[in-house]
């Protein structure tokens, strides 16, 4: 049995490396994301209600909805967690999380290997597909509705928008460079189903990616990437985003040398879980919005 | 870096202390423990019994007009929801739900004297106004911006297609 939703939201950290990283990306979408934590607090923030009796009713309904597996919320949560699961065995990284202070990167370098462009591209596009599928689970839209998802990206706000911004910055611009969209697309075109099957994240989430064979799934991944690239390049150009700009802002949190960007990407991969963090917030918000409308 | 082993031991020691200390803390009971237990006794189907599909509610929402935008957001069994937006800002949420999934939602209309377009209506909390149609479907408008007042909610509630909704089985 997975963890109760109220515990997941209660346990969201108020300050760790993930939170600091997301805060340092605030310059992309100023004031959009607040780190809302705690189940009851989230109910108050999302609904604007203050009556304790109402908060109790909303919370109870949200918990009922989450625990009913036919509603798809648990699957969405699982996706956010799985796509982000990182090697937390790095004891020092765990301690760094606890402390939430500036982290000098140098100490980690000898334990990390930057991912190859292909692995990084697969990682980026799998996160994108996970977002799409989770969106469909949460909002009740059929699982292969790329069109519905792309249309609603324009309406993304708060933690959902921050998740996509972090995806573009941390899994796109930093590891793959300023032309990451073109690069990722050409790498994807050059990837065969066998290579995809070797990817650990794909092995875990392949069941929820539309398509019967690995080839079908690979084509769906390519199609999803293709549909979202317009949105991503719009974000990059409208905010004038460059790897350098992102790193300059991240340097408030992490001390890193400019020629070590590949290592920075690898470090953020192991030491942060922004997908799970903001995914939990998105899910809680949608559950609470439904619960308050139903009671 | 002079005593790598000593540092490793220190990290291991600190981590095990962390585990030890957190394990000893008693778990505080929460106001949601009871509902967590009852709601997780069944794996599936406990939240939405015999309800109408959310997609069949969509045609009864008010159409967008005069600079207002309507964005559908959730569509689940027994539930559909849309946002009312203007100039990119969320003003309100509109929702239709089937109270077969949650009979207590219908019960709150029993003693109300308020009516909107002839249907029993209630105001709830600071942000919500609701109508019950055909003793079954709840239509709710929830303010999401301070500028959207109770009378705005009532005006918006008058624009739903209740006759169509009442005929839904």
mmCIF file of N, CA, C and O in Angstrom, chain A residues 170-212:
data_model
loop_
_atom_site.group_PDB
_atom_site.id
_atom_site.type_symbol
_atom_site.label_atom_id
_atom_site.label_comp_id
_atom_site.label_asym_id
_atom_site.label_seq_id
_atom_site.Cartn_x
_atom_site.Cartn_y
_atom_site.Cartn_z
ATOM 1 N N UNK A 170 16.837 22.234 -16.025
ATOM 2 C CA UNK A 170 17.740 21.288 -15.376
ATOM 3 C C UNK A 170 17.974 20.030 -16.212
ATOM 4 O O UNK A 170 19.057 19.459 -16.202
ATOM 5 N N UNK A 171 16.944 19.601 -16.950
ATOM 6 C CA UNK A 171 17.113 18.391 -17.759
ATOM 7 C C UNK A 171 17.287 18.693 -19.236
ATOM 8 O O UNK A 171 17.482 17.791 -20.033
ATOM 9 N N UNK A 172 17.159 19.974 -19.621
ATOM 10 C CA UNK A 172 17.348 20.356 -21.010
ATOM 11 C C UNK A 172 18.580 21.230 -21.175
ATOM 12 O O UNK A 172 19.635 20.778 -21.614
ATOM 13 N N UNK A 173 18.435 22.484 -20.773
ATOM 14 C CA UNK A 173 19.493 23.472 -21.029
ATOM 15 C C UNK A 173 20.842 23.115 -20.410
ATOM 16 O O UNK A 173 21.871 23.210 -21.089
ATOM 17 N N UNK A 174 20.861 22.724 -19.135
ATOM 18 C CA UNK A 174 22.161 22.493 -18.486
ATOM 19 C C UNK A 174 22.901 21.295 -19.099
ATOM 20 O O UNK A 174 24.036 21.437 -19.533
ATOM 21 N N UNK A 175 22.251 20.125 -19.186
ATOM 22 C CA UNK A 175 23.047 19.009 -19.710
ATOM 23 C C UNK A 175 23.225 19.030 -21.233
ATOM 24 O O UNK A 175 24.231 18.544 -21.731
ATOM 25 N N UNK A 176 22.250 19.575 -21.983
ATOM 26 C CA UNK A 176 22.319 19.430 -23.436
ATOM 27 C C UNK A 176 22.659 20.726 -24.176
ATOM 28 O O UNK A 176 22.869 20.718 -25.380
ATOM 29 N N UNK A 177 22.664 21.842 -23.451
ATOM 30 C CA UNK A 177 23.086 23.090 -24.086
ATOM 31 C C UNK A 177 21.937 23.912 -24.650
ATOM 32 O O UNK A 177 20.786 23.491 -24.610
ATOM 33 N N UNK A 178 22.268 25.108 -25.180
ATOM 34 C CA UNK A 178 21.232 26.058 -25.600
ATOM 35 C C UNK A 178 20.322 25.518 -26.714
ATOM 36 O O UNK A 178 19.155 25.898 -26.795
ATOM 37 N N UNK A 179 20.861 24.630 -27.569
ATOM 38 C CA UNK A 179 20.011 24.083 -28.648
ATOM 39 C C UNK A 179 19.501 22.689 -28.278
ATOM 40 O O UNK A 179 19.429 21.788 -29.089
ATOM 41 N N UNK A 180 19.116 22.569 -26.979
ATOM 42 C CA UNK A 180 18.772 21.229 -26.477
ATOM 43 C C UNK A 180 17.590 20.592 -27.204
ATOM 44 O O UNK A 180 17.498 19.378 -27.315
ATOM 45 N N UNK A 181 16.667 21.422 -27.712
ATOM 46 C CA UNK A 181 15.485 20.848 -28.363
ATOM 47 C C UNK A 181 15.890 20.135 -29.661
ATOM 48 O O UNK A 181 15.532 18.970 -29.881
ATOM 49 N N UNK A 182 16.684 20.837 -30.470
ATOM 50 C CA UNK A 182 17.167 20.229 -31.722
ATOM 51 C C UNK A 182 18.004 18.989 -31.445
ATOM 52 O O UNK A 182 17.852 17.950 -32.084
ATOM 53 N N UNK A 183 18.876 19.133 -30.443
ATOM 54 C CA UNK A 183 19.778 18.039 -30.105
ATOM 55 C C UNK A 183 18.986 16.814 -29.662
ATOM 56 O O UNK A 183 19.195 15.703 -30.152
ATOM 57 N N UNK A 184 18.038 17.038 -28.740
ATOM 58 C CA UNK A 184 17.254 15.925 -28.214
ATOM 59 C C UNK A 184 16.447 15.268 -29.335
ATOM 60 O O UNK A 184 16.322 14.043 -29.389
ATOM 61 N N UNK A 185 15.928 16.101 -30.216
ATOM 62 C CA UNK A 185 15.127 15.545 -31.290
ATOM 63 C C UNK A 185 15.967 14.663 -32.214
ATOM 64 O O UNK A 185 15.536 13.573 -32.613
ATOM 65 N N UNK A 186 17.177 15.122 -32.510
ATOM 66 C CA UNK A 186 17.996 14.310 -33.406
ATOM 67 C C UNK A 186 18.459 13.041 -32.692
ATOM 68 O O UNK A 186 18.534 11.970 -33.294
ATOM 69 N N UNK A 187 18.732 13.155 -31.390
ATOM 70 C CA UNK A 187 19.115 11.945 -30.643
ATOM 71 C C UNK A 187 17.946 10.951 -30.601
ATOM 72 O O UNK A 187 18.117 9.748 -30.781
ATOM 73 N N UNK A 188 16.739 11.468 -30.380
ATOM 74 C CA UNK A 188 15.556 10.594 -30.329
ATOM 75 C C UNK A 188 15.355 9.870 -31.660
ATOM 76 O O UNK A 188 15.050 8.675 -31.695
ATOM 77 N N UNK A 189 15.539 10.610 -32.751
ATOM 78 C CA UNK A 189 15.391 10.006 -34.076
ATOM 79 C C UNK A 189 16.405 8.902 -34.301
ATOM 80 O O UNK A 189 16.191 8.000 -35.100
ATOM 81 N N UNK A 190 17.498 9.006 -33.576
ATOM 82 C CA UNK A 190 18.603 8.093 -33.754
ATOM 83 C C UNK A 190 18.565 6.945 -32.726
ATOM 84 O O UNK A 190 19.477 6.151 -32.635
ATOM 85 N N UNK A 191 17.530 6.923 -31.911
ATOM 86 C CA UNK A 191 17.441 5.906 -30.857
ATOM 87 C C UNK A 191 16.590 4.735 -31.339
ATOM 88 O O UNK A 191 15.545 4.945 -31.955
ATOM 89 N N UNK A 192 17.026 3.518 -31.070
ATOM 90 C CA UNK A 192 16.199 2.375 -31.463
ATOM 91 C C UNK A 192 15.550 1.736 -30.232
ATOM 92 O O UNK A 192 15.971 1.980 -29.093
ATOM 93 N N UNK A 193 14.513 0.919 -30.457
ATOM 94 C CA UNK A 193 13.763 0.354 -29.325
ATOM 95 C C UNK A 193 14.630 -0.409 -28.330
ATOM 96 O O UNK A 193 14.396 -0.359 -27.129
ATOM 97 N N UNK A 194 15.658 -1.075 -28.829
ATOM 98 C CA UNK A 194 16.541 -1.843 -27.931
ATOM 99 C C UNK A 194 17.237 -0.920 -26.934
ATOM 100 O O UNK A 194 17.379 -1.233 -25.755
ATOM 101 N N UNK A 195 17.682 0.246 -27.431
ATOM 102 C CA UNK A 195 18.364 1.201 -26.544
ATOM 103 C C UNK A 195 17.392 1.736 -25.492
ATOM 104 O O UNK A 195 17.738 1.940 -24.342
ATOM 105 N N UNK A 196 16.167 1.974 -25.936
ATOM 106 C CA UNK A 196 15.151 2.462 -25.012
ATOM 107 C C UNK A 196 14.890 1.435 -23.911
ATOM 108 O O UNK A 196 14.788 1.767 -22.729
ATOM 109 N N UNK A 197 14.827 0.166 -24.318
ATOM 110 C CA UNK A 197 14.543 -0.900 -23.350
ATOM 111 C C UNK A 197 15.621 -1.014 -22.273
ATOM 112 O O UNK A 197 15.363 -1.515 -21.183
ATOM 113 N N UNK A 198 16.815 -0.557 -22.599
ATOM 114 C CA UNK A 198 17.905 -0.643 -21.612
ATOM 115 C C UNK A 198 17.792 0.428 -20.538
ATOM 116 O O UNK A 198 18.422 0.338 -19.492
ATOM 117 N N UNK A 199 17.008 1.455 -20.793
ATOM 118 C CA UNK A 199 16.895 2.563 -19.838
ATOM 119 C C UNK A 199 16.088 2.140 -18.608
ATOM 120 O O UNK A 199 14.979 1.605 -18.728
ATOM 121 N N UNK A 200 16.673 2.375 -17.428
ATOM 122 C CA UNK A 200 16.063 1.880 -16.182
ATOM 123 C C UNK A 200 14.694 2.512 -15.920
ATOM 124 O O UNK A 200 13.760 1.826 -15.486
ATOM 125 N N UNK A 201 14.575 3.803 -16.193
ATOM 126 C CA UNK A 201 13.278 4.456 -15.963
ATOM 127 C C UNK A 201 12.232 3.890 -16.918
ATOM 128 O O UNK A 201 11.097 3.609 -16.528
ATOM 129 N N UNK A 202 12.641 3.700 -18.177
ATOM 130 C CA UNK A 202 11.694 3.142 -19.145
ATOM 131 C C UNK A 202 11.208 1.768 -18.707
ATOM 132 O O UNK A 202 10.017 1.456 -18.792
ATOM 133 N N UNK A 203 12.134 0.964 -18.192
ATOM 134 C CA UNK A 203 11.743 -0.378 -17.752
ATOM 135 C C UNK A 203 10.636 -0.306 -16.701
ATOM 136 O O UNK A 203 9.739 -1.130 -16.668
ATOM 137 N N UNK A 204 10.709 0.705 -15.858
ATOM 138 C CA UNK A 204 9.730 0.791 -14.768
ATOM 139 C C UNK A 204 8.398 1.377 -15.224
ATOM 140 O O UNK A 204 7.356 1.003 -14.720
ATOM 141 N N UNK A 205 8.428 2.342 -16.144
ATOM 142 C CA UNK A 205 7.167 3.008 -16.493
ATOM 143 C C UNK A 205 6.608 2.607 -17.861
ATOM 144 O O UNK A 205 5.589 3.130 -18.294
ATOM 145 N N UNK A 206 7.280 1.664 -18.531
ATOM 146 C CA UNK A 206 6.861 1.368 -19.907
ATOM 147 C C UNK A 206 5.391 0.929 -19.996
ATOM 148 O O UNK A 206 4.720 1.213 -20.984
ATOM 149 N N UNK A 207 4.878 0.262 -18.967
ATOM 150 C CA UNK A 207 3.482 -0.203 -18.990
ATOM 151 C C UNK A 207 2.472 0.926 -19.164
ATOM 152 O O UNK A 207 1.392 0.709 -19.695
ATOM 153 N N UNK A 208 2.798 2.103 -18.659
ATOM 154 C CA UNK A 208 1.816 3.191 -18.733
ATOM 155 C C UNK A 208 2.023 4.082 -19.964
ATOM 156 O O UNK A 208 1.253 4.998 -20.194
ATOM 157 N N UNK A 209 3.062 3.800 -20.745
ATOM 158 C CA UNK A 209 3.256 4.570 -21.980
ATOM 159 C C UNK A 209 2.428 3.912 -23.085
ATOM 160 O O UNK A 209 2.536 2.713 -23.313
ATOM 161 N N UNK A 210 1.576 4.689 -23.753
ATOM 162 C CA UNK A 210 0.732 4.116 -24.801
ATOM 163 C C UNK A 210 1.572 3.407 -25.871
ATOM 164 O O UNK A 210 2.665 3.860 -26.207
ATOM 165 N N UNK A 211 1.025 2.316 -26.408
ATOM 166 C CA UNK A 211 1.727 1.542 -27.429
ATOM 167 C C UNK A 211 1.972 0.132 -26.943
ATOM 168 O O UNK A 211 2.231 -0.078 -25.766
ATOM 169 N N UNK A 212 1.889 -0.840 -27.874
ATOM 170 C CA UNK A 212 2.044 -2.240 -27.481
ATOM 171 C C UNK A 212 3.526 -2.620 -27.452
ATOM 172 O O UNK A 212 4.025 -3.154 -26.467
#
